[in-house]
Short mmCIF file of C-alpha atoms in Angstrom, two decimals:
data_model
loop_
_atom_site.label_atom_id
_atom_site.label_comp_id
_atom_site.label_asym_id
_atom_site.label_seq_id
_atom_site.Cartn_x
_atom_site.Cartn_y
_atom_site.Cartn_z
CA MET A 1 103.23 111.51 42.89
CA ASN A 2 106.91 111.75 44.18
CA ARG A 3 109.33 114.49 43.10
CA TYR A 4 110.66 112.31 40.07
CA GLU A 5 107.18 111.47 38.68
CA ILE A 6 106.01 115.45 38.99
CA ALA A 7 109.61 116.28 37.26
CA GLU A 8 108.63 114.01 34.35
CA ILE A 9 105.32 115.71 33.73
CA VAL A 10 106.93 119.07 34.09
CA TYR A 11 109.86 118.39 31.54
CA ASN A 12 107.38 116.73 29.05
CA GLU A 13 104.57 119.21 29.17
CA ILE A 14 105.44 122.73 30.69
CA PRO A 15 106.34 125.06 28.06
CA TYR A 16 108.90 126.71 30.33
CA TYR A 17 111.02 123.76 30.95
CA GLN A 18 110.51 122.49 27.59
CA ASN A 19 112.55 125.53 26.41
CA LEU A 20 115.24 124.64 28.85
CA ASN A 21 117.97 122.01 28.13
CA ARG A 22 116.75 118.56 29.68
CA VAL A 23 118.44 117.29 32.60
CA ASP A 24 118.44 113.65 33.91
CA ILE A 25 115.84 114.46 36.47
CA SER A 26 117.39 111.28 38.36
CA SER A 27 120.31 113.56 39.13
CA TRP A 28 117.89 116.06 41.38
CA ASP A 29 120.50 118.50 41.78
CA PHE A 30 120.94 119.34 38.21
CA ILE A 31 117.40 120.40 37.88
CA PRO A 32 117.66 124.66 38.50
CA VAL A 33 116.13 126.56 41.02
CA LEU A 34 113.09 128.61 40.39
CA SER A 35 112.98 132.23 41.91
CA LYS A 36 110.02 134.19 42.32
CA ARG A 37 110.66 136.88 40.14
CA GLU A 38 111.71 134.16 37.29
CA ALA A 39 108.13 132.61 37.84
CA ILE A 40 106.36 135.85 37.49
CA LYS A 41 108.28 136.84 34.37
CA ASN A 42 107.36 133.38 32.88
CA LEU A 43 103.97 132.90 34.64
CA GLY A 44 102.01 131.88 31.25
CA ARG A 45 104.92 129.38 30.22
CA LEU A 46 104.51 127.68 33.67
CA ILE A 47 101.05 126.72 33.35
CA ASN A 48 100.31 123.36 31.77
CA PRO A 49 98.77 123.73 28.32
CA LYS A 50 96.09 120.92 29.16
CA TYR A 51 94.33 123.17 31.44
CA TRP A 52 94.34 126.21 28.95
CA ALA A 53 90.70 126.03 27.99
CA MET A 54 89.93 125.47 31.86
CA GLN A 55 91.69 128.87 32.62
CA ILE A 56 90.30 130.65 29.90
CA ARG A 57 86.74 129.57 31.20
CA GLY A 58 87.48 130.36 34.80
CA GLN A 59 87.41 126.80 35.81
CA LEU A 60 90.48 126.77 37.78
CA LEU A 61 91.37 127.95 41.46
CA GLN A 62 92.69 131.43 40.86
CA GLY A 63 95.04 133.08 43.92
CA SER A 64 98.23 134.56 44.52
CA THR A 65 100.93 134.68 46.76
CA SER A 66 100.19 136.37 49.75
CA GLY A 67 102.48 139.80 48.70
CA SER A 68 104.60 139.31 52.06
CA THR A 69 107.38 139.89 50.07
CA GLY A 70 106.39 142.61 47.73
CA GLU A 71 106.19 139.97 44.85
CA ILE A 72 102.92 138.76 43.60
CA LEU A 73 102.59 135.70 41.48
CA PRO A 74 99.42 134.36 40.62
CA VAL A 75 98.62 130.79 41.66
CA TYR A 76 96.42 128.22 39.41
CA TRP A 77 95.02 124.92 41.01
CA ASP A 78 92.89 122.34 39.61
CA LYS A 79 90.18 121.94 42.57
CA SER A 80 90.59 118.24 42.87
CA ASP A 81 94.50 118.70 43.11
CA PHE A 82 93.84 121.51 45.81
CA MET A 83 91.58 119.24 47.54
CA ARG A 84 94.12 116.41 47.83
CA SER A 85 96.80 118.68 48.81
CA LEU A 86 94.75 119.66 51.82
CA LEU A 87 93.97 116.12 52.93
CA PRO A 88 97.36 115.41 54.96
CA LEU A 89 96.97 118.61 56.72
CA TRP A 90 93.38 118.09 57.82
CA ILE A 91 94.50 114.47 58.90
CA TYR A 92 97.07 115.95 61.29
CA ARG A 93 94.67 118.46 62.48
CA ARG A 94 92.16 115.81 63.73
CA LYS A 95 94.91 113.42 64.83
CA GLN A 96 96.87 115.75 66.95
CA TYR A 97 94.27 118.51 68.24
CA GLY A 98 90.85 117.01 67.28
CA ILE A 99 89.97 119.76 64.68
CA LEU A 100 87.62 118.58 62.18
CA PRO A 101 86.37 120.20 58.57
CA ASN A 102 82.99 121.41 60.04
CA ASP A 103 84.14 123.06 63.32
CA LYS A 104 83.42 126.58 63.21
CA LEU A 105 86.46 128.64 61.67
CA VAL A 106 87.57 132.25 62.01
CA TYR A 107 90.02 133.19 59.56
CA PHE A 108 91.56 136.28 58.20
CA TYR A 109 93.04 137.11 54.65
CA SER A 110 93.98 139.76 52.04
CA ILE A 111 93.31 138.55 48.88
CA ARG A 112 89.43 139.24 48.01
CA GLU A 113 87.26 140.99 45.32
CA THR A 114 87.22 144.56 45.46
CA SER A 115 83.78 145.21 45.66
CA TYR A 116 83.23 143.10 48.82
CA PRO A 117 82.52 144.96 52.51
CA GLU A 118 85.79 145.82 54.30
CA ILE A 119 85.39 143.64 57.48
CA GLU A 120 83.38 140.69 57.12
CA ILE A 121 83.60 139.22 53.87
CA ASN A 122 82.30 135.67 54.13
CA HIS A 123 80.16 134.60 56.63
CA THR A 124 78.47 130.73 56.50
CA ARG A 125 77.15 128.68 58.91
CA THR A 126 80.98 127.22 60.03
CA GLN A 127 83.39 129.91 58.67
CA ILE A 128 83.22 133.77 59.42
CA GLY A 129 86.37 135.53 57.49
CA PHE A 130 87.75 139.07 58.23
CA CYS A 131 89.72 141.20 56.04
CA LYS A 132 93.50 141.91 57.07
CA SER A 133 93.30 145.21 55.40
CA GLY A 134 93.14 148.31 57.61
CA LEU A 135 92.83 146.57 61.05
CA ASN A 136 92.91 149.10 63.61
CA GLU A 137 91.81 149.29 67.13
CA SER A 138 88.31 150.23 66.58
CA LYS A 139 88.14 147.57 63.86
CA LEU A 140 89.65 144.65 65.85
CA LEU A 141 87.00 145.62 68.63
CA GLU A 142 84.19 145.36 66.31
CA ILE A 143 85.76 141.79 65.01
CA TYR A 144 86.42 140.51 68.33
CA LYS A 145 82.48 141.07 69.39
CA LYS A 146 81.52 139.31 66.19
CA ILE A 147 83.86 136.29 66.88
CA ILE A 148 82.78 135.88 70.28
CA SER A 149 79.00 136.01 68.81
CA PHE A 150 80.04 133.34 66.20
CA GLU A 151 81.27 130.93 68.87
CA PRO A 152 84.03 129.50 66.68
CA VAL A 153 86.10 126.13 67.76
CA TRP A 154 89.32 127.43 66.17
CA MET A 155 91.01 130.27 64.34
CA LEU A 156 93.54 130.60 61.35
CA ILE A 157 95.38 133.52 61.48
CA GLN A 158 98.90 135.27 61.13
CA PRO A 159 101.00 135.51 64.37
CA SER A 160 101.14 139.57 64.15
CA ILE A 161 97.38 139.83 63.83
CA ALA A 162 96.61 137.39 66.45
CA ALA A 163 98.92 139.50 68.89
CA LEU A 164 97.24 142.78 67.92
CA LEU A 165 93.89 141.02 68.56
CA ALA A 166 95.38 139.65 72.28
CA ASP A 167 96.64 143.24 72.74
CA VAL A 168 92.66 144.68 72.09
CA LYS A 169 91.30 141.82 74.65
CA LYS A 170 93.82 142.81 77.29
CA LYS A 171 93.31 146.29 76.96
CA TYR A 172 89.63 146.60 76.95
CA ASN A 173 89.24 143.37 79.20
CA LEU A 174 87.16 141.71 76.75
CA PRO A 175 85.96 138.41 77.75
CA GLN A 176 87.30 134.98 76.78
CA ILE A 177 86.01 133.26 73.59
CA GLU A 178 84.78 130.16 75.37
CA SER A 179 84.28 128.09 72.59
CA LEU A 180 87.82 128.85 71.37
CA ARG A 181 89.84 125.62 71.46
CA TYR A 182 92.70 125.81 68.73
CA ILE A 183 94.70 128.80 67.13
CA GLU A 184 96.55 127.83 64.12
CA CYS A 185 99.16 130.58 62.92
CA SER A 186 100.64 130.61 59.51
CA GLY A 187 101.99 133.40 57.05
CA GLU A 188 104.73 134.64 59.38
CA ILE A 189 107.40 133.04 61.87
CA LEU A 190 105.77 132.29 64.76
CA GLN A 191 107.81 133.48 67.85
CA ASP A 192 107.87 131.99 71.36
CA MET A 193 106.95 135.54 72.84
CA VAL A 194 103.83 135.72 70.71
CA ILE A 195 103.07 131.93 71.58
CA SER A 196 103.33 133.34 75.26
CA LYS A 197 100.93 135.97 74.79
CA LEU A 198 98.22 133.88 72.78
CA LYS A 199 98.28 131.39 75.32
CA MET A 200 97.81 133.84 78.21
CA ALA A 201 95.12 136.05 76.09
CA PHE A 202 93.06 132.88 74.89
CA SER A 203 94.05 129.94 76.99
CA CYS A 204 93.87 127.37 74.11
CA ILE A 205 96.43 125.42 72.13
CA ILE A 206 98.60 127.31 69.93
CA ALA A 207 100.26 125.50 66.83
CA ASN A 208 102.28 126.53 63.84
CA GLN A 209 101.59 125.62 60.16
CA TYR A 210 103.89 126.57 57.67
CA GLY A 211 102.88 127.06 53.96
CA ALA A 212 102.64 128.88 50.76
CA ASN A 213 99.77 129.68 48.46
CA GLU A 214 102.11 128.14 45.55
CA VAL A 215 102.55 124.34 47.10
CA GLY A 216 100.07 124.56 49.92
CA SER A 217 100.87 123.53 53.40
CA ILE A 218 104.49 122.82 53.78
CA ALA A 219 105.28 121.84 57.49
CA TYR A 220 102.89 121.40 60.18
CA GLN A 221 103.81 121.63 64.17
CA CYS A 222 103.16 118.78 66.61
CA GLU A 223 102.53 118.96 70.35
CA GLN A 224 106.04 118.62 70.77
CA GLY A 225 106.61 121.87 68.95
CA HIS A 226 108.77 120.66 65.93
CA LEU A 227 107.76 121.58 62.52
CA HIS A 228 107.26 118.31 60.57
CA ILE A 229 107.65 118.10 56.61
CA MET A 230 104.38 117.37 54.72
CA ASP A 231 106.27 115.01 52.52
CA THR A 232 103.40 113.46 50.63
CA ASN A 233 102.29 117.42 49.51
CA VAL A 234 105.82 118.83 49.09
CA TYR A 235 109.46 117.72 48.58
CA VAL A 236 111.66 120.30 50.73
CA GLU A 237 115.33 120.69 50.53
CA ILE A 238 117.70 123.34 51.70
CA VAL A 239 120.39 125.22 49.16
CA ASP A 240 123.14 127.63 49.63
CA ASP A 241 123.05 131.25 47.86
CA CYS A 242 124.80 129.28 44.60
CA ASN A 243 121.72 126.83 44.76
CA ASN A 244 124.13 123.91 45.82
CA ARG A 245 122.00 121.45 48.06
CA LEU A 246 122.96 121.70 51.67
CA LYS A 247 123.01 118.96 54.20
CA ASP A 248 121.14 118.22 57.16
CA GLY A 249 122.03 120.71 59.84
CA GLU A 250 122.99 123.49 57.66
CA GLU A 251 121.07 126.67 57.11
CA GLY A 252 120.56 128.07 53.74
CA LYS A 253 117.44 128.83 51.35
CA ILE A 254 114.33 126.78 51.16
CA CYS A 255 113.40 125.12 48.22
CA VAL A 256 110.01 123.37 47.55
CA THR A 257 108.56 121.12 44.74
CA SER A 258 105.09 120.85 44.84
CA LEU A 259 103.68 117.13 44.35
CA GLN A 260 100.07 117.88 43.77
CA ASN A 261 99.82 121.00 41.60
CA THR A 262 99.65 119.60 38.06
CA VAL A 263 98.41 122.90 36.61
CA MET A 264 101.00 125.04 37.68
CA PRO A 265 103.96 122.70 39.14
CA LEU A 266 107.00 124.10 40.44
CA LEU A 267 110.13 122.60 40.53
CA ARG A 268 112.99 123.42 43.11
CA TYR A 269 111.10 126.75 44.03
CA ASP A 270 112.89 129.33 46.01
CA ILE A 271 109.89 130.17 48.52
CA GLY A 272 112.19 133.02 49.92
CA ASP A 273 112.52 131.78 53.59
CA ARG A 274 115.39 130.25 55.46
CA GLY A 275 115.87 127.32 57.54
CA ILE A 276 117.48 124.20 58.79
CA LEU A 277 116.12 120.37 57.71
CA GLN A 278 116.95 117.62 60.45
CA GLU A 279 115.96 114.34 60.48
CA MET A 280 114.60 113.33 63.95
CA ASN A 281 112.39 110.54 65.52
CA CYS A 282 110.29 112.84 67.38
CA GLN A 283 108.50 111.76 70.54
CA CYS A 284 105.00 112.57 68.94
CA GLY A 285 105.46 109.44 66.82
CA ARG A 286 106.25 110.96 63.68
CA ARG A 287 109.38 110.15 61.69
CA GLY A 288 111.02 111.90 59.01
CA LYS A 289 112.72 115.31 58.63
CA ILE A 290 111.67 118.65 60.54
CA LEU A 291 112.16 122.24 59.70
CA GLN A 292 113.52 125.09 61.78
CA LEU A 293 112.62 128.53 60.33
CA THR A 294 115.59 130.84 60.62
CA SER A 295 113.90 134.01 58.74
CA GLY A 296 111.06 134.30 56.96
CA ARG A 297 108.22 136.54 56.80
CA SER A 298 107.85 139.24 59.16
CA CYS A 299 105.21 142.33 59.59
CA ASP A 300 105.95 145.67 61.29
CA PHE A 301 102.82 147.75 62.17
CA ILE A 302 102.36 151.41 60.88
CA LEU A 303 102.63 153.72 63.92
CA LEU A 304 100.83 157.13 63.40
CA LYS A 305 101.21 160.37 65.06
CA SER A 306 98.09 159.69 67.58
CA GLY A 307 99.97 156.62 68.90
CA GLU A 308 97.40 154.28 66.64
CA LYS A 309 98.91 150.74 65.43
CA VAL A 310 97.52 150.05 61.67
CA SER A 311 98.23 146.77 60.06
CA PRO A 312 100.41 147.48 56.89
CA PHE A 313 97.76 144.96 54.98
CA ILE A 314 95.91 148.30 54.18
CA PHE A 315 98.42 149.02 51.94
CA VAL A 316 98.55 145.30 50.08
CA ARG A 317 94.85 146.12 49.77
CA CYS A 318 95.62 149.11 47.74
CA LEU A 319 98.13 147.56 45.67
CA GLU A 320 95.56 144.49 44.99
CA ASN A 321 93.17 147.06 43.65
CA ILE A 322 95.82 148.33 41.14
CA ASN A 323 96.67 145.16 39.77
CA SER A 324 92.67 144.28 39.30
CA SER A 325 92.58 147.46 37.72
CA PHE A 326 95.19 147.28 35.59
CA ASP A 327 95.62 143.83 34.41
CA ASN A 328 98.39 142.91 37.07
CA ILE A 329 100.73 145.58 36.16
CA VAL A 330 102.32 145.72 39.75
CA GLN A 331 105.18 143.06 39.89
CA GLN A 332 106.65 143.66 43.06
CA PHE A 333 106.24 146.79 45.64
CA GLN A 334 107.60 147.83 49.23
CA ILE A 335 106.08 150.62 51.51
CA ILE A 336 108.72 152.08 53.59
CA GLN A 337 107.19 154.16 56.60
CA LYS A 338 110.10 157.22 56.80
CA ASP A 339 108.38 159.24 59.46
CA TYR A 340 104.87 159.24 61.06
CA ASP A 341 103.39 161.26 58.27
CA ARG A 342 105.52 160.11 55.31
CA PHE A 343 105.86 157.09 53.38
CA LEU A 344 108.31 155.74 50.26
CA ILE A 345 106.42 153.66 48.02
CA LYS A 346 108.47 151.66 45.70
CA ILE A 347 106.43 149.95 42.59
CA SER A 348 107.93 147.78 39.79
CA LEU A 349 105.96 147.36 36.84
CA GLU A 350 105.57 144.79 34.42
CA GLU A 351 105.88 147.21 31.56
CA ASN A 352 106.83 151.02 30.61
CA PHE A 353 103.53 152.23 32.04
CA GLN A 354 103.81 156.06 32.11
CA GLU A 355 100.41 157.13 33.30
CA HIS A 356 101.45 157.10 36.97
CA SER A 357 98.87 159.39 37.88
CA LEU A 358 96.15 156.82 37.37
CA LEU A 359 97.73 154.18 39.79
CA GLU A 360 98.09 156.88 42.51
CA ASP A 361 94.58 157.76 42.00
CA LYS A 362 93.66 154.20 42.22
CA PHE A 363 95.98 153.83 45.28
CA PHE A 364 94.65 156.66 47.37
CA SER A 365 90.77 155.73 46.18
CA THR A 366 91.26 152.53 48.01
CA LEU A 367 93.10 154.09 51.25
CA GLU A 368 89.93 154.49 53.33
CA HIS A 369 92.14 155.57 56.58
CA ILE A 370 91.57 159.24 57.39
CA GLU A 371 94.95 159.61 59.00
CA LEU A 372 96.71 157.86 56.47
CA ARG A 373 95.26 159.80 53.60
CA GLN A 374 96.69 163.16 54.92
CA CYS A 375 100.16 161.52 55.09
CA LEU A 376 102.64 162.44 52.40
CA TYR A 377 103.62 159.61 49.72
CA ASP A 378 106.47 159.43 47.62
CA PHE A 379 106.22 157.35 44.79
CA VAL A 380 109.02 155.51 43.06
CA TYR A 381 108.67 153.52 39.56
CA SER A 382 110.98 151.19 37.63
CA THR A 383 110.43 147.92 35.77
CA ASP A 384 113.23 145.98 37.55
CA PHE A 385 112.84 143.87 40.66
CA PHE A 386 114.17 145.29 43.72
CA TRP A 387 117.53 143.62 45.09
CA SER A 388 116.56 141.69 48.37
CA GLY A 389 119.74 140.58 49.48
CA ASN A 390 120.44 137.20 50.56
CA SER A 391 119.87 137.22 54.30
CA GLU A 392 115.99 137.18 54.22
CA LYS A 393 113.04 137.85 52.07
CA LEU A 394 112.26 141.55 50.93
CA ARG A 395 109.64 142.63 53.30
CA TYR A 396 106.83 144.54 51.66
CA PHE A 397 106.39 146.90 54.30
CA ILE A 398 109.21 148.44 56.80
CA SER A 399 109.16 151.21 59.34
CA GLU A 400 111.98 153.12 60.09
CA LEU A 401 110.39 154.53 62.94
CA PRO A 402 112.51 154.32 66.42
CA PHE A 403 110.21 152.03 68.67
#
C-alpha cells in the first residue's frame, strides 16, 4: 500500500482517527503528527477493531518499543503483515551482503518473558539470543565463548553492546569468530569510531539498519555507507518543531508512516529521532532518498566503584517486570546515575497508583547485580510525561559521572 491507501484505512477504521476532524488525505500535511506519548495514551483506540478478537485470543504478534527513550508503547502486528514488512530488508541483506534467512544468527534483545534464564534465552539450530539486561564483563566473556561454539554467519546487535563485546575480546585476547562475515547494527546511532573498532575486532562487514518496532525497518545502509529509505515499508518525512514539513536537506524531526501494519497503523508518527532527507542517485545503484541521522538513541554505561561497566539494560529489565506484574502501569521512566553508588529513578505511572513500595520491591527483586543492589536509589513518581526538549530523544539512562 502507499501512504494514501493506508491513510484511507486509518480514517475509516481506526477509532482514534474517527474521533478527529476528517482531513483531506490528499493534502498530506493536514494529517496531524502523532507523538509517542499521544499514542501511549490512546493505545486501545489506535488498534483496528477488525483485530480485537484476535488480540483477545492472543493471535496477534505483540511487542513493544525498546524503551530507549523511557517511553514504552505496546505494538501489535498481524503475522502476515509483519512478515511482509521484513521482505524488503531480507532482499537487500541478500543482494548487498549475501546474508540468507537460514544463516546462523546471534542477536541481543531486552523484551522477553520474565521467567526465562538471564543470558541465553533462545537457542535454535540457526539462532541464538542473549538478553541485554545485566551485561557485564563476566557475562560477556561467557557469551563470547557461546558465540564461538555456535559459529554464526552474522550478528544483529546494538552498537554500544557490540563495542563492549569488542573490548572484552581485546582485553582477554579472545580468538577470532572465524565464521562471522557480517554485523548489522541497529537501535542506536552507529558512529564512525565504533565502526572502526568493530572492523578491527571482528574483521567483517559492518552495516547499519535503522528501524523501530512500531513500523519495522526504516532505512538500510548500502556498501557506499548511505542509509536508503525502505520506501515499500514506510513513508518518511522530516518536520520542524511545529510539525511543518521541511525540504530535503533541512534538519528536523523524523516522522514515519507504516505502510504494512494494518492492525496498528501509525500516520506521521514522530519516532523521536532527528535527521535529514536527501535525494541521491547512489553509486550502489539504488535511487531515492537517503537518511542522515543527526541525533537519536544513545547509550551510556553504568560505571561502578570497582571500575566495572554494566549495560543499563539491567534497569530496563526491572521496569519491564514492573509492567508485567502491574498491567503496564509504567508509561515512561528515566534513570540518572548521580554518583558511583547513587541513582535517581523517575517513573511516570499510568494512573494514581499509591503502592509505590510494591513497585520498588519488584524493581529490586529483578536487580540481580550484587554491587548495584548495594547502591542508594531515590524514586520519584508522577502521572505526567517528562519533558524531553526539542533537540533529541529523552534517554532512559544518563550518567552524570565525569569520564
